[in-house]
PDB file of C-alpha atoms in Angstrom:
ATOM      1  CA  UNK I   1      58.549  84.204 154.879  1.00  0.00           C
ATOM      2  CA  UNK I   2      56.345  85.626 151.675  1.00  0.00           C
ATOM      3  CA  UNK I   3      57.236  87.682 149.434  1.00  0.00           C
ATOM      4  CA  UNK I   4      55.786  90.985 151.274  1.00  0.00           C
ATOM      5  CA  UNK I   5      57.590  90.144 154.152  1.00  0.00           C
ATOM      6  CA  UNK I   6      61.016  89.656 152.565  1.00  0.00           C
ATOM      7  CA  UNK I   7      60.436  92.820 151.083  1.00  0.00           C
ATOM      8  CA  UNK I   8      59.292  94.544 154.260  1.00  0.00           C
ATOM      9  CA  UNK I   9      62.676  93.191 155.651  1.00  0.00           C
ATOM     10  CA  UNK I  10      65.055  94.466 152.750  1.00  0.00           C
ATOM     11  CA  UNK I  11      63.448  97.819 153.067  1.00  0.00           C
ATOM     12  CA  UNK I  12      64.444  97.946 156.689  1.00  0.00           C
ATOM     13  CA  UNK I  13      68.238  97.644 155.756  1.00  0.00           C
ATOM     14  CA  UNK I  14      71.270  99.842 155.190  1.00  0.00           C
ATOM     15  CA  UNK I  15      71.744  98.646 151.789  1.00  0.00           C
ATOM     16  CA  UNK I  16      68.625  99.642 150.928  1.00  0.00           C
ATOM     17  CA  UNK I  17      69.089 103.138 152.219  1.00  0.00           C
ATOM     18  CA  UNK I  18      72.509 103.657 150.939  1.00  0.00           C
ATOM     19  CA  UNK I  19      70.539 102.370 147.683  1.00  0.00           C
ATOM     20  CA  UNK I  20      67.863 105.460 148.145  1.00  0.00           C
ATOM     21  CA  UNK I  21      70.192 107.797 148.666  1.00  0.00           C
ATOM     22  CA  UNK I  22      72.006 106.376 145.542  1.00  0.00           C
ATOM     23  CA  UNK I  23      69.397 106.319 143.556  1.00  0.00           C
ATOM     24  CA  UNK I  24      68.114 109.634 144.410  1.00  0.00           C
ATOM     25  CA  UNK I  25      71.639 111.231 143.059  1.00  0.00           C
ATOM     26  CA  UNK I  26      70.903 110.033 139.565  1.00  0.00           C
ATOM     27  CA  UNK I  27      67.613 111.151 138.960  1.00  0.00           C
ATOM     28  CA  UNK I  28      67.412 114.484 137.327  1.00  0.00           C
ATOM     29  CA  UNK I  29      68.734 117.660 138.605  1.00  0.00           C
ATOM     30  CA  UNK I  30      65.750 119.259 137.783  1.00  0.00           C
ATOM     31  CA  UNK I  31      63.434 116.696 138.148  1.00  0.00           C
ATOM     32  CA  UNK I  32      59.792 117.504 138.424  1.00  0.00           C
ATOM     33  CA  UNK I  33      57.235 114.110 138.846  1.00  0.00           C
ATOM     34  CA  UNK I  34      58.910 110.966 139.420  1.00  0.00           C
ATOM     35  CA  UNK I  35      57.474 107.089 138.876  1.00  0.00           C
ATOM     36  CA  UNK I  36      58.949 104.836 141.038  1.00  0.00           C
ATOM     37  CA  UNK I  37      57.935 101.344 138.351  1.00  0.00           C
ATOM     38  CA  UNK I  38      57.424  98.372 140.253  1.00  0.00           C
ATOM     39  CA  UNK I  39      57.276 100.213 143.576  1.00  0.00           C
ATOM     40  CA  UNK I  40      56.373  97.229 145.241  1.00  0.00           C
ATOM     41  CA  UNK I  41      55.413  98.232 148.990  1.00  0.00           C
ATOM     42  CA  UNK I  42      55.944 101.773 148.120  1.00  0.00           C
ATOM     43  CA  UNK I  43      58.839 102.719 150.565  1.00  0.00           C
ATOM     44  CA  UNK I  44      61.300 104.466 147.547  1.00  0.00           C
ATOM     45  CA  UNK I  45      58.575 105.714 146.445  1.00  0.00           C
ATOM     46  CA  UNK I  46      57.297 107.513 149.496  1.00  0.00           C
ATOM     47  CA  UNK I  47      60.774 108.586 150.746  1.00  0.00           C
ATOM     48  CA  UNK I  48      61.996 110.213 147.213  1.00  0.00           C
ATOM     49  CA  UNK I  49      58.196 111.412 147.079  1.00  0.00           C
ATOM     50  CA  UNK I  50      57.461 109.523 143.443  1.00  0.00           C
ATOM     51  CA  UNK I  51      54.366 108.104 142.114  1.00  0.00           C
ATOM     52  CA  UNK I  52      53.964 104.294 142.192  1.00  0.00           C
ATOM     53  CA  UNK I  53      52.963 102.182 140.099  1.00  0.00           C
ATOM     54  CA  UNK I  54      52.645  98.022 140.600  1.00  0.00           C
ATOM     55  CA  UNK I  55      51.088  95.386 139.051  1.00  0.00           C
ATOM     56  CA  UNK I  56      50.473  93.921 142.830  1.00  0.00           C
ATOM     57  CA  UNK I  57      48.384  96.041 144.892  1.00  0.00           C
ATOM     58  CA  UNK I  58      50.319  95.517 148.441  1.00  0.00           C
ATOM     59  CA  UNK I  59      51.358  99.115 148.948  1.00  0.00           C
ATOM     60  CA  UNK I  60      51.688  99.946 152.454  1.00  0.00           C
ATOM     61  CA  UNK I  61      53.593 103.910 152.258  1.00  0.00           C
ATOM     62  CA  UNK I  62      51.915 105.342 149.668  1.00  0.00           C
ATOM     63  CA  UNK I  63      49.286 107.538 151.499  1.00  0.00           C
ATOM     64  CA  UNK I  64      50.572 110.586 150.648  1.00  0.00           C
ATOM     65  CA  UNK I  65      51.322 109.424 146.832  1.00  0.00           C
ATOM     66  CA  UNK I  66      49.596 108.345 144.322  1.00  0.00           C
ATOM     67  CA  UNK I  67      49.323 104.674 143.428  1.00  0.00           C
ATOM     68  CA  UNK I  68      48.226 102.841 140.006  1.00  0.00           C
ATOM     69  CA  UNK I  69      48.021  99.344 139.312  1.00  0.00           C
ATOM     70  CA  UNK I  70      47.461 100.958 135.385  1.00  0.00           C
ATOM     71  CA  UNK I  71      50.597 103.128 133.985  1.00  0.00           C
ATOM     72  CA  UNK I  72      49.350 106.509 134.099  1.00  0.00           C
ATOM     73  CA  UNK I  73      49.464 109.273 131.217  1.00  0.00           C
ATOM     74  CA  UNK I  74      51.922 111.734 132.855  1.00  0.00           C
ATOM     75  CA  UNK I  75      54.119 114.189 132.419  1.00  0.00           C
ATOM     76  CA  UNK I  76      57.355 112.496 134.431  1.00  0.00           C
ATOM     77  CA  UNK I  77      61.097 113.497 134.398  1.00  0.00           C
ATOM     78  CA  UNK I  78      62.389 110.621 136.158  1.00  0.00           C
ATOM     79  CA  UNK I  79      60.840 106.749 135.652  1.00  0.00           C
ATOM     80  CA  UNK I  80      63.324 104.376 137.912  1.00  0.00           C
ATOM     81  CA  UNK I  81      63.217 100.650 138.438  1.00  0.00           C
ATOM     82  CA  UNK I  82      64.588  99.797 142.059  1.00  0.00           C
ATOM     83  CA  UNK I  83      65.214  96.299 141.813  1.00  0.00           C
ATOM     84  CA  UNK I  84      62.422  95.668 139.975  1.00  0.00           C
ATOM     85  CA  UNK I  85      63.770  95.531 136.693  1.00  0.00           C
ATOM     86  CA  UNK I  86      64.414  91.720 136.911  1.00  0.00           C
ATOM     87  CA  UNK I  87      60.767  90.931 137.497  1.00  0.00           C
ATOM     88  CA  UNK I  88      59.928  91.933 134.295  1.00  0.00           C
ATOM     89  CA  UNK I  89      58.644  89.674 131.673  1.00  0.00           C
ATOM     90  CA  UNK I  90      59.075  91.111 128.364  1.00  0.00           C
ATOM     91  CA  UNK I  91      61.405  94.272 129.194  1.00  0.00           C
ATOM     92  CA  UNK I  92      62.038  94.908 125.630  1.00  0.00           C
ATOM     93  CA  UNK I  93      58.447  95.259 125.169  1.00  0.00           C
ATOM     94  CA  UNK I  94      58.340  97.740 128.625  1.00  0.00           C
ATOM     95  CA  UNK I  95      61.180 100.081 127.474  1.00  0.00           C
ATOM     96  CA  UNK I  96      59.904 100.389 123.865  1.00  0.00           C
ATOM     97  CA  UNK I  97      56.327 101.638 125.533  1.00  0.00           C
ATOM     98  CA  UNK I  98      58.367 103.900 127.631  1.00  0.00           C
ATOM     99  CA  UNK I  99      60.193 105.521 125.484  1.00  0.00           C
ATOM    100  CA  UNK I 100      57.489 105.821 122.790  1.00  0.00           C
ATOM    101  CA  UNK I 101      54.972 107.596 125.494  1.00  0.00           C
ATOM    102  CA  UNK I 102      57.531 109.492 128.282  1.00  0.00           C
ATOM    103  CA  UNK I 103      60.064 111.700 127.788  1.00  0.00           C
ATOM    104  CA  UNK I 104      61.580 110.417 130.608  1.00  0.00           C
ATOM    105  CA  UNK I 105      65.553 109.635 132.025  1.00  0.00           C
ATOM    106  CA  UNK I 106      64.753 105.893 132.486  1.00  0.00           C
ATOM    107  CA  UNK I 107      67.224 104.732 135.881  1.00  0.00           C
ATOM    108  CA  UNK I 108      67.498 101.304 136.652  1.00  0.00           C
ATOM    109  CA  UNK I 109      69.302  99.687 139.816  1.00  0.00           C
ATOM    110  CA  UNK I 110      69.480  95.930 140.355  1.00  0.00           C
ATOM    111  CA  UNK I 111      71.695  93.400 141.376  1.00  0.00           C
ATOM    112  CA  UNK I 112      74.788  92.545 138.619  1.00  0.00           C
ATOM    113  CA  UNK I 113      74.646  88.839 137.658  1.00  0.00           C
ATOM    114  CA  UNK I 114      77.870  88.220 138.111  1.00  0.00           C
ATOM    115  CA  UNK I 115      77.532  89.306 141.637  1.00  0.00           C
ATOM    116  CA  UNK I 116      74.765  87.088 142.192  1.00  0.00           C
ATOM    117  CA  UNK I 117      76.755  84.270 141.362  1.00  0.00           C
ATOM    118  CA  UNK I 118      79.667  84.867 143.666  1.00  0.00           C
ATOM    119  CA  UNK I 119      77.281  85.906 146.343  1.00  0.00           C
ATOM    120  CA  UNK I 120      75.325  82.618 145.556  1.00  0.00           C
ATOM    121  CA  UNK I 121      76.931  80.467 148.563  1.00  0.00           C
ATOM    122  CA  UNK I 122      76.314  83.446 150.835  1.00  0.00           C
ATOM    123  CA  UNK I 123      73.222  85.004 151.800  1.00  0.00           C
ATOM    124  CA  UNK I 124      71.509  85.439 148.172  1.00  0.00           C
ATOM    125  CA  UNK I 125      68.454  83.617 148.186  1.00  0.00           C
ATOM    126  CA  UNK I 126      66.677  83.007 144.480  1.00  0.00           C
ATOM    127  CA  UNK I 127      63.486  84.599 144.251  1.00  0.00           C
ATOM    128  CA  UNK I 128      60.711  82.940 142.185  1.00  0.00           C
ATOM    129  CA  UNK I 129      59.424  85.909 140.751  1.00  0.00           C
ATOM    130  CA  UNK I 130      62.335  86.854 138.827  1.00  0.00           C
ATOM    131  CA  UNK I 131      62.951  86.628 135.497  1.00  0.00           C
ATOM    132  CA  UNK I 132      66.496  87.300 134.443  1.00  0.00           C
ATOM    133  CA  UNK I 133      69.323  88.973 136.489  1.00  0.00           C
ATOM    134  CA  UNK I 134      71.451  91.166 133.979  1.00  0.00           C
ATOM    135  CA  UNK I 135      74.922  91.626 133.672  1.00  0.00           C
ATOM    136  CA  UNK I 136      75.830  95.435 132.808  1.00  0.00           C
ATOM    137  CA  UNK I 137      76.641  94.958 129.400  1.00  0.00           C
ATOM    138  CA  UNK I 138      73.281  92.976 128.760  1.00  0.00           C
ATOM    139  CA  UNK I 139      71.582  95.903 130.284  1.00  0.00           C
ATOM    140  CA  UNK I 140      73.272  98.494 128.134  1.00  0.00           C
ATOM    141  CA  UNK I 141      72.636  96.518 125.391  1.00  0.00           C
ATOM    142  CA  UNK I 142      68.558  96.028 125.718  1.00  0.00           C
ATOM    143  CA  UNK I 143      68.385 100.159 126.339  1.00  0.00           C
ATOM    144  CA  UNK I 144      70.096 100.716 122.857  1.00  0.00           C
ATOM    145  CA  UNK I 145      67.928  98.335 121.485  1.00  0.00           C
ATOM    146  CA  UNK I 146      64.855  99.918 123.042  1.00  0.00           C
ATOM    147  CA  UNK I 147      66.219 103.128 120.998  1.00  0.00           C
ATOM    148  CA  UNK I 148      67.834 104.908 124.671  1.00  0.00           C
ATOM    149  CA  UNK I 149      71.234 106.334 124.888  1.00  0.00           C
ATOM    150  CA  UNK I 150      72.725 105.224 127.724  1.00  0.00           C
ATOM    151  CA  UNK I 151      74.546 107.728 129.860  1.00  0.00           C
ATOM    152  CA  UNK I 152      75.773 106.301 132.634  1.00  0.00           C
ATOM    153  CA  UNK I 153      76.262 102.808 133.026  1.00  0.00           C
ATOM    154  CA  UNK I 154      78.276 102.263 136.584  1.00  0.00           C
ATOM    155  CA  UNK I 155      78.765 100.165 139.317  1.00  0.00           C
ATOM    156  CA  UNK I 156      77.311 101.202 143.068  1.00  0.00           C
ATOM    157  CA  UNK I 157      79.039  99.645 146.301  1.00  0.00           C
ATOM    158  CA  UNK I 158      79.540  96.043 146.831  1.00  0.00           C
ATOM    159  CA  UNK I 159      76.032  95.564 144.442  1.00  0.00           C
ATOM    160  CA  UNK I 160      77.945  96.403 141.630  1.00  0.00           C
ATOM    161  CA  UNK I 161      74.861  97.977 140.249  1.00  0.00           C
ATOM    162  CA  UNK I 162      73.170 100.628 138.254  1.00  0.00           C
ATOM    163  CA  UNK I 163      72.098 102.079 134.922  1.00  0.00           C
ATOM    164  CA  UNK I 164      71.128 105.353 133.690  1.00  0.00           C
TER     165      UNK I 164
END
């Protein structure tokens, strides 16, 4: 199975919709345009109704949303990463350009670490285009550095995920 396909298949599951629906009660109350960062095929994005934005250009929902494979100059209330967060390489470097160029509220969901590694006999399977899984602290930790305040910081369902 590649990588589209294993996304295709996550994106099909109840996790992933009790994650949307989770995710969608964080973002701002009175949000107004939304980024979905690493949308991937686009699915969040098209079902919370954000723009997406990828490096990869496989998006298969986004027809009624926009798309950029460059980070647009927008106006956005809400960026979120939906378990994309791990993928980055330098996200240091991606949270200091966010903050110095968005007012945004910056949400990020992705598996804990320490999850991962209980889960690891089970049905996790590695995936090569991951950089680092976090643990919550090391999350909170790279925000401050990055000059956020962190909010929230909590821990969703059997993921044990999610900062805001």
């Amino acid at each position: 199975m590649d990588y589209k396909e294993r996304l295709r298949a996550f994106n099909s599951t109840e996790k992933y919709k009790r994650e949307l629906m989770f995710l969608n009660s964080l973002l701002s109350e009175y949000r107004s345009l939304v980024l979905d960062y690493g949308c991937g095929l686009g699915r969040a994005a098209y079902i919370i109704g954000a723009d997406g934005y990828d490096v990869n250009d496989y998006n298969e929902c986004l027809s009624k949303l926009e798309y950029f494979n460059i980070l647009p100059k927008k106006d956005y209330s809400d960026i979120y990463f939906l378990h994309s967060f791990a993928h980055l390489e330098n996200p240091l470097d991606v949270l200091r350009h966010l903050k110095e160029n968005y007012q945004s509220q910056l949400t990020v969901i992705t598996p804990n670490r320490y999850w991962l590694m209980q889960q690891s006999n089970r049905d996790y399977k590695p995936d090569p285009t991951v950089h680092k899984h976090y643990t919550l602290h090391e999350l909170k930790e790279l925000f401050e550095e990055a000059g956020y305040e962190v909010t929230l910081i909590g821990q969703f369902g059997e993921l044990n995920n999610g900062v805001n």
